[in-house]
Short mmCIF file of N, CA and C in Angstrom, two decimals:
data_model
loop_
_atom_site.label_atom_id
_atom_site.label_comp_id
_atom_site.label_asym_id
_atom_site.label_seq_id
_atom_site.Cartn_x
_atom_site.Cartn_y
_atom_site.Cartn_z
N ILE V 250 155.50 100.19 109.69
CA ILE V 250 155.32 98.80 109.31
C ILE V 250 153.82 98.35 109.50
N ILE V 251 153.14 98.95 110.48
CA ILE V 251 151.74 98.56 110.68
C ILE V 251 150.90 99.06 109.42
N GLY V 252 151.20 100.18 108.91
CA GLY V 252 150.54 100.60 107.70
C GLY V 252 150.78 99.67 106.54
N GLN V 253 151.99 99.28 106.33
CA GLN V 253 152.39 98.22 105.34
C GLN V 253 151.66 97.05 105.45
N LEU V 254 151.55 96.56 106.72
CA LEU V 254 150.87 95.40 106.98
C LEU V 254 149.31 95.51 106.61
N ALA V 255 148.73 96.62 107.04
CA ALA V 255 147.32 96.80 106.77
C ALA V 255 147.05 96.88 105.25
N ARG V 256 148.02 97.48 104.55
CA ARG V 256 147.85 97.54 103.08
C ARG V 256 148.34 96.34 102.27
N LYS V 257 148.73 95.45 103.08
CA LYS V 257 149.37 94.19 102.52
C LYS V 257 150.65 94.46 101.62
N GLU V 258 151.50 95.36 102.03
CA GLU V 258 152.63 95.74 101.25
C GLU V 258 153.99 95.46 101.98
N TYR V 259 153.75 94.85 103.21
CA TYR V 259 155.06 94.54 103.99
C TYR V 259 155.63 93.33 103.44
N ILE V 260 156.95 93.42 103.29
CA ILE V 260 157.78 92.20 102.81
C ILE V 260 158.47 91.59 104.05
N ALA V 261 158.25 90.36 104.28
CA ALA V 261 158.87 89.73 105.42
C ALA V 261 160.35 89.69 105.31
N SER V 262 160.87 89.38 104.19
CA SER V 262 162.30 89.52 104.05
C SER V 262 162.63 89.59 102.59
N GLN V 263 163.76 90.25 102.35
CA GLN V 263 164.14 90.38 100.93
C GLN V 263 165.10 89.38 100.56
N ILE V 264 164.84 88.58 99.57
CA ILE V 264 165.59 87.42 99.16
C ILE V 264 166.04 87.62 97.80
N LEU V 265 167.29 87.30 97.52
CA LEU V 265 167.83 87.30 96.07
C LEU V 265 167.14 86.23 95.22
N ALA V 266 166.89 86.70 94.02
CA ALA V 266 166.19 85.76 93.06
C ALA V 266 166.94 84.39 93.06
N GLU V 267 168.23 84.38 92.92
CA GLU V 267 168.87 83.13 92.77
C GLU V 267 168.75 82.23 94.02
N ASN V 268 168.67 82.83 95.16
CA ASN V 268 168.48 82.06 96.42
C ASN V 268 166.94 81.60 96.52
N PHE V 269 166.14 82.51 96.16
CA PHE V 269 164.74 82.06 96.06
C PHE V 269 164.47 80.91 95.14
N TYR V 270 164.97 81.03 93.86
CA TYR V 270 164.73 79.94 92.96
C TYR V 270 165.37 78.63 93.36
N ASP V 271 166.63 78.73 93.96
CA ASP V 271 167.21 77.49 94.44
C ASP V 271 166.34 76.81 95.47
N TYR V 272 165.94 77.56 96.49
CA TYR V 272 164.98 77.04 97.54
C TYR V 272 163.67 76.44 96.90
N TRP V 273 162.99 77.32 96.16
CA TRP V 273 161.73 77.09 95.59
C TRP V 273 161.79 75.66 94.67
N LEU V 274 162.81 75.54 93.87
CA LEU V 274 162.95 74.35 93.04
C LEU V 274 163.31 73.10 93.85
N ASN V 275 164.39 73.21 94.57
CA ASN V 275 164.93 72.05 95.32
C ASN V 275 164.24 71.65 96.57
N GLU V 276 163.69 72.59 97.36
CA GLU V 276 162.92 72.17 98.54
C GLU V 276 161.49 72.09 98.37
N HIS V 277 160.91 73.08 97.74
CA HIS V 277 159.42 73.13 97.57
C HIS V 277 158.97 72.18 96.55
N MET V 278 159.54 72.41 95.22
CA MET V 278 158.98 71.61 94.12
C MET V 278 159.38 70.19 94.16
N VAL V 279 160.59 69.86 94.60
CA VAL V 279 161.08 68.50 94.58
C VAL V 279 160.67 67.77 95.76
N LYS V 280 160.75 68.33 97.03
CA LYS V 280 160.58 67.59 98.21
C LYS V 280 159.10 67.73 98.62
N VAL V 281 158.46 68.86 98.44
CA VAL V 281 157.10 68.99 98.91
C VAL V 281 156.11 68.65 97.81
N ARG V 282 156.23 69.17 96.69
CA ARG V 282 155.34 69.02 95.50
C ARG V 282 155.70 67.66 94.76
N LYS V 283 156.85 67.17 94.95
CA LYS V 283 157.40 65.89 94.42
C LYS V 283 157.15 65.83 92.93
N ILE V 284 157.75 66.84 92.25
CA ILE V 284 157.70 66.90 90.76
C ILE V 284 158.57 65.80 90.18
N LYS V 285 158.28 65.29 88.93
CA LYS V 285 159.00 64.27 88.30
C LYS V 285 160.38 64.90 87.84
N TYR V 286 161.32 64.02 87.62
CA TYR V 286 162.68 64.40 87.30
C TYR V 286 162.65 65.09 85.94
N GLY V 287 161.86 64.74 85.04
CA GLY V 287 161.95 65.41 83.84
C GLY V 287 161.36 66.99 83.91
N THR V 288 160.42 67.16 84.77
CA THR V 288 159.85 68.34 85.14
C THR V 288 160.97 69.23 85.80
N PHE V 289 161.59 68.54 86.79
CA PHE V 289 162.72 69.23 87.54
C PHE V 289 163.78 69.74 86.58
N VAL V 290 164.19 68.94 85.63
CA VAL V 290 165.17 69.29 84.61
C VAL V 290 164.79 70.45 83.79
N CYS V 291 163.53 70.41 83.31
CA CYS V 291 163.01 71.38 82.47
C CYS V 291 162.89 72.80 83.27
N TYR V 292 162.35 72.75 84.44
CA TYR V 292 162.30 73.90 85.24
C TYR V 292 163.72 74.51 85.59
N ARG V 293 164.67 73.55 85.96
CA ARG V 293 165.93 74.08 86.19
C ARG V 293 166.66 74.75 85.03
N ASN V 294 166.47 74.18 83.94
CA ASN V 294 167.01 74.80 82.66
C ASN V 294 166.33 76.17 82.38
N ILE V 295 165.04 76.28 82.62
CA ILE V 295 164.46 77.58 82.41
C ILE V 295 165.05 78.69 83.44
N ILE V 296 165.18 78.23 84.58
CA ILE V 296 165.62 79.10 85.73
C ILE V 296 167.12 79.50 85.29
N GLN V 297 167.90 78.58 84.99
CA GLN V 297 169.37 78.84 84.82
C GLN V 297 169.68 79.51 83.51
N ASN V 298 168.94 79.24 82.49
CA ASN V 298 169.19 79.75 81.17
C ASN V 298 168.47 80.95 80.75
N TYR V 299 167.30 81.16 81.39
CA TYR V 299 166.50 82.27 80.97
C TYR V 299 166.21 83.35 82.10
N ILE V 300 165.83 82.81 83.28
CA ILE V 300 165.28 83.68 84.33
C ILE V 300 166.51 84.32 85.03
N LEU V 301 167.44 83.55 85.47
CA LEU V 301 168.55 84.14 86.35
C LEU V 301 169.43 85.06 85.52
N PRO V 302 169.79 84.87 84.26
CA PRO V 302 170.48 85.92 83.52
C PRO V 302 169.86 87.27 83.50
N ILE V 303 168.67 87.36 83.72
CA ILE V 303 167.94 88.60 83.75
C ILE V 303 167.77 89.22 85.16
N ILE V 304 167.44 88.38 86.11
CA ILE V 304 167.08 88.97 87.41
C ILE V 304 168.09 88.54 88.53
N LYS V 305 169.16 87.78 88.22
CA LYS V 305 170.16 87.47 89.24
C LYS V 305 170.75 88.71 89.89
N GLY V 306 170.84 88.66 91.21
CA GLY V 306 171.41 89.79 91.96
C GLY V 306 170.34 90.77 92.37
N ARG V 307 169.14 90.48 92.10
CA ARG V 307 168.05 91.37 92.43
C ARG V 307 167.16 90.60 93.42
N THR V 308 166.56 91.37 94.35
CA THR V 308 165.52 90.66 95.30
C THR V 308 164.23 90.51 94.53
N MET V 309 163.46 89.48 94.98
CA MET V 309 162.29 89.05 94.36
C MET V 309 161.24 90.21 94.34
N ASP V 310 161.26 91.05 95.35
CA ASP V 310 160.28 92.11 95.54
C ASP V 310 160.47 93.20 94.50
N VAL V 311 161.53 93.27 93.74
CA VAL V 311 161.78 94.34 92.82
C VAL V 311 161.55 93.81 91.34
N VAL V 312 161.38 92.49 91.18
CA VAL V 312 161.06 91.92 89.84
C VAL V 312 159.79 92.44 89.35
N THR V 313 159.72 92.83 88.06
CA THR V 313 158.46 93.52 87.49
C THR V 313 157.94 92.59 86.39
N ASN V 314 156.71 92.89 85.98
CA ASN V 314 156.15 92.11 84.85
C ASN V 314 156.89 92.44 83.65
N ASP V 315 157.56 93.56 83.46
CA ASP V 315 158.41 93.77 82.29
C ASP V 315 159.56 93.01 82.25
N ASP V 316 160.23 92.64 83.45
CA ASP V 316 161.32 91.64 83.49
C ASP V 316 160.83 90.37 83.01
N LEU V 317 159.71 89.91 83.50
CA LEU V 317 159.17 88.61 83.13
C LEU V 317 158.86 88.47 81.60
N LEU V 318 158.31 89.66 81.08
CA LEU V 318 158.03 89.64 79.66
C LEU V 318 159.30 89.55 78.87
N LYS V 319 160.34 90.26 79.34
CA LYS V 319 161.60 90.21 78.63
C LYS V 319 162.12 88.78 78.63
N ILE V 320 161.91 88.02 79.72
CA ILE V 320 162.36 86.73 79.75
C ILE V 320 161.47 85.79 78.80
N LEU V 321 160.28 86.01 78.82
CA LEU V 321 159.40 85.19 78.05
C LEU V 321 159.64 85.49 76.49
N ASP V 322 159.88 86.79 76.24
CA ASP V 322 160.25 87.10 74.83
C ASP V 322 161.45 86.45 74.24
N SER V 323 162.27 86.06 75.18
CA SER V 323 163.60 85.46 74.69
C SER V 323 163.40 83.93 74.53
N MET V 324 162.22 83.37 74.75
CA MET V 324 162.18 81.97 74.68
C MET V 324 161.43 81.53 73.37
N THR V 325 161.84 80.30 73.03
CA THR V 325 161.08 79.69 71.87
C THR V 325 159.70 79.29 72.30
N PRO V 326 158.76 79.15 71.33
CA PRO V 326 157.36 78.85 71.73
C PRO V 326 157.23 77.61 72.45
N GLY V 327 158.10 76.62 72.27
CA GLY V 327 157.95 75.35 72.97
C GLY V 327 158.26 75.46 74.50
N LEU V 328 158.93 76.52 74.90
CA LEU V 328 159.32 76.69 76.18
C LEU V 328 158.35 77.63 77.04
N LEU V 329 157.40 78.18 76.32
CA LEU V 329 156.51 79.04 77.10
C LEU V 329 155.61 78.35 77.99
N SER V 330 155.06 77.32 77.66
CA SER V 330 154.09 76.56 78.53
C SER V 330 154.91 76.19 79.92
N PRO V 331 155.98 75.55 79.91
CA PRO V 331 156.65 75.26 81.20
C PRO V 331 157.14 76.55 81.85
N ALA V 332 157.38 77.53 81.17
CA ALA V 332 157.89 78.92 81.73
C ALA V 332 156.75 79.41 82.44
N TYR V 333 155.51 79.36 81.83
CA TYR V 333 154.29 79.84 82.52
C TYR V 333 154.13 79.11 83.80
N GLY V 334 154.36 77.81 83.81
CA GLY V 334 154.33 76.99 85.11
C GLY V 334 155.32 77.51 86.08
N VAL V 335 156.52 77.71 85.72
CA VAL V 335 157.59 78.17 86.62
C VAL V 335 157.23 79.57 87.26
N PHE V 336 156.84 80.44 86.40
CA PHE V 336 156.45 81.74 86.88
C PHE V 336 155.22 81.74 87.69
N GLY V 337 154.22 81.15 87.25
CA GLY V 337 152.93 81.10 87.93
C GLY V 337 153.13 80.41 89.35
N SER V 338 153.85 79.28 89.40
CA SER V 338 153.96 78.64 90.67
C SER V 338 154.99 79.35 91.53
N SER V 339 155.98 79.78 91.05
CA SER V 339 157.04 80.44 91.92
C SER V 339 156.57 81.78 92.58
N PHE V 340 155.97 82.53 91.71
CA PHE V 340 155.54 83.86 92.19
C PHE V 340 154.30 83.71 93.13
N LYS V 341 153.47 82.72 92.85
CA LYS V 341 152.48 82.45 93.82
C LYS V 341 152.89 82.08 95.16
N TYR V 342 154.02 81.20 95.13
CA TYR V 342 154.58 80.68 96.31
C TYR V 342 155.37 82.01 97.12
N ALA V 343 155.98 82.91 96.26
CA ALA V 343 156.55 84.01 96.90
C ALA V 343 155.57 84.93 97.65
N LYS V 344 154.44 85.11 96.92
CA LYS V 344 153.34 85.94 97.36
C LYS V 344 152.78 85.36 98.71
N LYS V 345 152.54 84.06 98.66
CA LYS V 345 151.93 83.40 99.84
C LYS V 345 152.82 83.51 101.01
N HIS V 346 154.18 83.48 100.80
CA HIS V 346 155.03 83.51 101.97
C HIS V 346 155.68 84.96 102.13
N VAL V 347 154.89 85.93 101.70
CA VAL V 347 155.14 87.32 101.93
C VAL V 347 156.61 87.77 101.52
N LEU V 348 157.12 87.23 100.42
CA LEU V 348 158.38 87.61 99.86
C LEU V 348 158.23 88.67 98.79
N ILE V 349 157.06 88.82 98.25
CA ILE V 349 156.67 89.93 97.34
C ILE V 349 155.35 90.46 97.76
N ASN V 350 155.04 91.65 97.41
CA ASN V 350 153.66 92.20 97.77
C ASN V 350 152.67 92.24 96.59
N LYS V 351 153.22 92.01 95.38
CA LYS V 351 152.44 91.92 94.15
C LYS V 351 152.91 90.84 93.32
N ASN V 352 152.14 90.02 92.70
CA ASN V 352 152.61 88.97 91.75
C ASN V 352 152.67 89.44 90.33
N PRO V 353 153.91 89.73 89.79
CA PRO V 353 153.97 90.23 88.50
C PRO V 353 153.80 89.17 87.46
N ALA V 354 153.84 87.89 87.79
CA ALA V 354 153.65 86.78 86.83
C ALA V 354 152.26 86.75 86.19
N THR V 355 151.22 87.06 86.99
CA THR V 355 149.87 87.03 86.60
C THR V 355 149.75 87.89 85.31
N SER V 356 150.13 89.10 85.41
CA SER V 356 149.88 90.01 84.23
C SER V 356 150.88 89.64 83.12
N ALA V 357 152.07 89.30 83.41
CA ALA V 357 153.11 88.93 82.44
C ALA V 357 152.68 87.74 81.59
N ILE V 358 152.11 86.74 82.28
CA ILE V 358 151.70 85.51 81.58
C ILE V 358 150.48 85.91 80.68
N SER V 359 149.51 86.69 81.21
CA SER V 359 148.29 87.14 80.46
C SER V 359 148.73 87.89 79.19
N ILE V 360 149.58 88.78 79.43
CA ILE V 360 149.99 89.63 78.26
C ILE V 360 150.71 88.77 77.13
N LYS V 361 151.61 87.87 77.72
CA LYS V 361 152.38 86.96 76.61
C LYS V 361 151.38 86.01 75.93
N ARG V 362 150.41 85.40 76.66
CA ARG V 362 149.42 84.61 75.98
C ARG V 362 148.64 85.27 74.94
N LYS V 363 148.20 86.53 75.22
CA LYS V 363 147.54 87.38 74.29
C LYS V 363 148.35 87.63 73.07
N GLN V 364 149.67 88.00 73.21
CA GLN V 364 150.54 88.18 72.09
C GLN V 364 150.74 86.97 71.26
N VAL V 365 150.89 85.81 71.88
CA VAL V 365 151.03 84.47 71.11
C VAL V 365 149.74 84.20 70.34
N SER V 366 148.65 84.41 71.02
CA SER V 366 147.37 84.08 70.36
C SER V 366 147.11 84.98 69.25
N LYS V 367 147.48 86.27 69.35
CA LYS V 367 147.30 87.32 68.22
C LYS V 367 148.23 86.80 67.04
N LYS V 368 149.49 86.49 67.31
CA LYS V 368 150.43 86.04 66.21
C LYS V 368 149.86 84.86 65.57
N LYS V 369 149.36 83.89 66.36
CA LYS V 369 148.88 82.62 65.78
C LYS V 369 147.58 82.95 64.91
N ARG V 370 146.75 83.90 65.27
CA ARG V 370 145.63 84.27 64.54
C ARG V 370 146.11 84.90 63.24
N MET V 371 147.06 85.73 63.34
CA MET V 371 147.56 86.38 62.09
C MET V 371 148.22 85.40 61.18
N LYS V 372 148.85 84.47 61.59
CA LYS V 372 149.42 83.41 60.75
C LYS V 372 148.56 82.43 60.15
N GLU V 373 147.46 82.12 60.83
CA GLU V 373 146.47 81.05 60.43
C GLU V 373 145.97 81.33 58.96
N PRO V 374 145.43 82.54 58.69
CA PRO V 374 144.90 82.70 57.37
C PRO V 374 146.03 82.58 56.26
N GLN V 375 147.19 83.03 56.54
CA GLN V 375 148.29 82.80 55.55
C GLN V 375 148.58 81.30 55.34
N LEU V 376 148.54 80.61 56.40
CA LEU V 376 148.84 79.10 56.33
C LEU V 376 147.62 78.57 55.47
N ARG V 377 146.39 78.94 55.80
CA ARG V 377 145.24 78.36 55.05
C ARG V 377 145.33 78.80 53.60
N MET V 378 145.73 79.93 53.37
CA MET V 378 145.81 80.32 51.85
C MET V 378 146.89 79.59 51.16
N HIS V 379 148.01 79.46 51.92
CA HIS V 379 149.15 78.67 51.41
C HIS V 379 148.80 77.24 51.11
N LYS V 380 148.08 76.65 52.07
CA LYS V 380 147.67 75.24 51.93
C LYS V 380 146.65 75.14 50.80
N MET V 381 145.74 76.07 50.74
CA MET V 381 144.65 76.20 49.77
C MET V 381 145.29 76.22 48.39
N ALA V 382 146.27 77.06 48.21
CA ALA V 382 146.96 77.27 46.91
C ALA V 382 147.62 75.97 46.49
N ALA V 383 148.26 75.24 47.43
CA ALA V 383 148.91 74.01 47.17
C ALA V 383 147.88 72.92 46.76
N VAL V 384 146.81 72.95 47.40
CA VAL V 384 145.72 71.96 47.08
C VAL V 384 145.16 72.27 45.64
N ILE V 385 144.92 73.54 45.38
CA ILE V 385 144.39 73.89 44.02
C ILE V 385 145.34 73.55 42.96
N LYS V 386 146.66 73.83 43.28
CA LYS V 386 147.75 73.45 42.32
C LYS V 386 147.79 71.95 42.03
N THR V 387 147.76 71.29 43.17
CA THR V 387 147.80 69.79 42.96
C THR V 387 146.60 69.35 42.24
N LYS V 388 145.37 69.87 42.58
CA LYS V 388 144.09 69.41 41.87
C LYS V 388 144.26 69.76 40.33
N LYS V 389 144.82 70.95 40.01
CA LYS V 389 144.92 71.26 38.63
C LYS V 389 145.91 70.28 37.88
N GLU V 390 146.98 70.00 38.60
CA GLU V 390 148.01 69.08 38.03
C GLU V 390 147.25 67.81 37.83
N ASN V 391 146.59 67.28 38.81
CA ASN V 391 145.91 65.96 38.65
C ASN V 391 144.92 65.95 37.69
N THR V 392 144.14 66.93 37.48
CA THR V 392 143.14 67.13 36.50
C THR V 392 143.70 67.11 35.21
N HIS V 393 144.79 67.93 35.01
CA HIS V 393 145.52 67.97 33.70
C HIS V 393 146.14 66.63 33.39
N LEU V 394 146.73 66.02 34.33
CA LEU V 394 147.25 64.66 34.09
C LEU V 394 146.24 63.67 33.75
N HIS V 395 145.08 63.72 34.48
CA HIS V 395 144.00 62.81 34.20
C HIS V 395 143.40 63.07 32.76
N GLN V 396 143.37 64.32 32.41
CA GLN V 396 142.78 64.64 31.01
C GLN V 396 143.72 64.20 30.03
N SER V 397 145.02 64.36 30.31
CA SER V 397 146.04 63.90 29.15
C SER V 397 145.99 62.44 29.11
N ARG V 398 145.78 61.71 30.17
CA ARG V 398 145.68 60.30 30.16
C ARG V 398 144.56 59.83 29.44
N GLN V 399 143.39 60.56 29.55
CA GLN V 399 142.15 60.31 28.92
C GLN V 399 142.27 60.46 27.44
N ALA V 400 143.12 61.54 27.12
CA ALA V 400 143.26 61.88 25.66
C ALA V 400 144.04 60.71 25.07
N LYS V 401 145.02 60.22 25.67
CA LYS V 401 145.79 59.18 25.14
C LYS V 401 144.84 57.84 25.06
N CYS V 402 144.00 57.73 25.83
CA CYS V 402 143.19 56.47 25.76
C CYS V 402 142.20 56.61 24.49
N PHE V 403 141.78 57.69 24.15
CA PHE V 403 140.90 57.77 23.01
C PHE V 403 141.57 57.79 21.77
#
């Protein structure tokens, strides 16, 4: 144990993910951090519908960044930002209270953000080209329409 303490690898107690998230959300986030009701509902839904189906029954110290990436990959883009908040805050809390020895959320969030950013960059030129084509088409139609109106005027 002394060696684990020296290497900062000692886990004070092993806690199941579902028990941890129940305490973290209801005691820490609501009573201590005093989050708003809307934030509470959003976080609760992320925990119940995405996080616990993947890690329920496991202790927090065995959850990996691959587990977290699997959860993040299952989410719609609109849920990613609050999910980053849930993971970032909850795993920081777990690390501070020696429930885990390594915070897997840090790398998982970083990896997911890079993936999303890369997808966004890949889509942007296609959107620009698509919009540009629509603008050119509209411009041609307007020019043609304008020319045909002019032709009728003369």
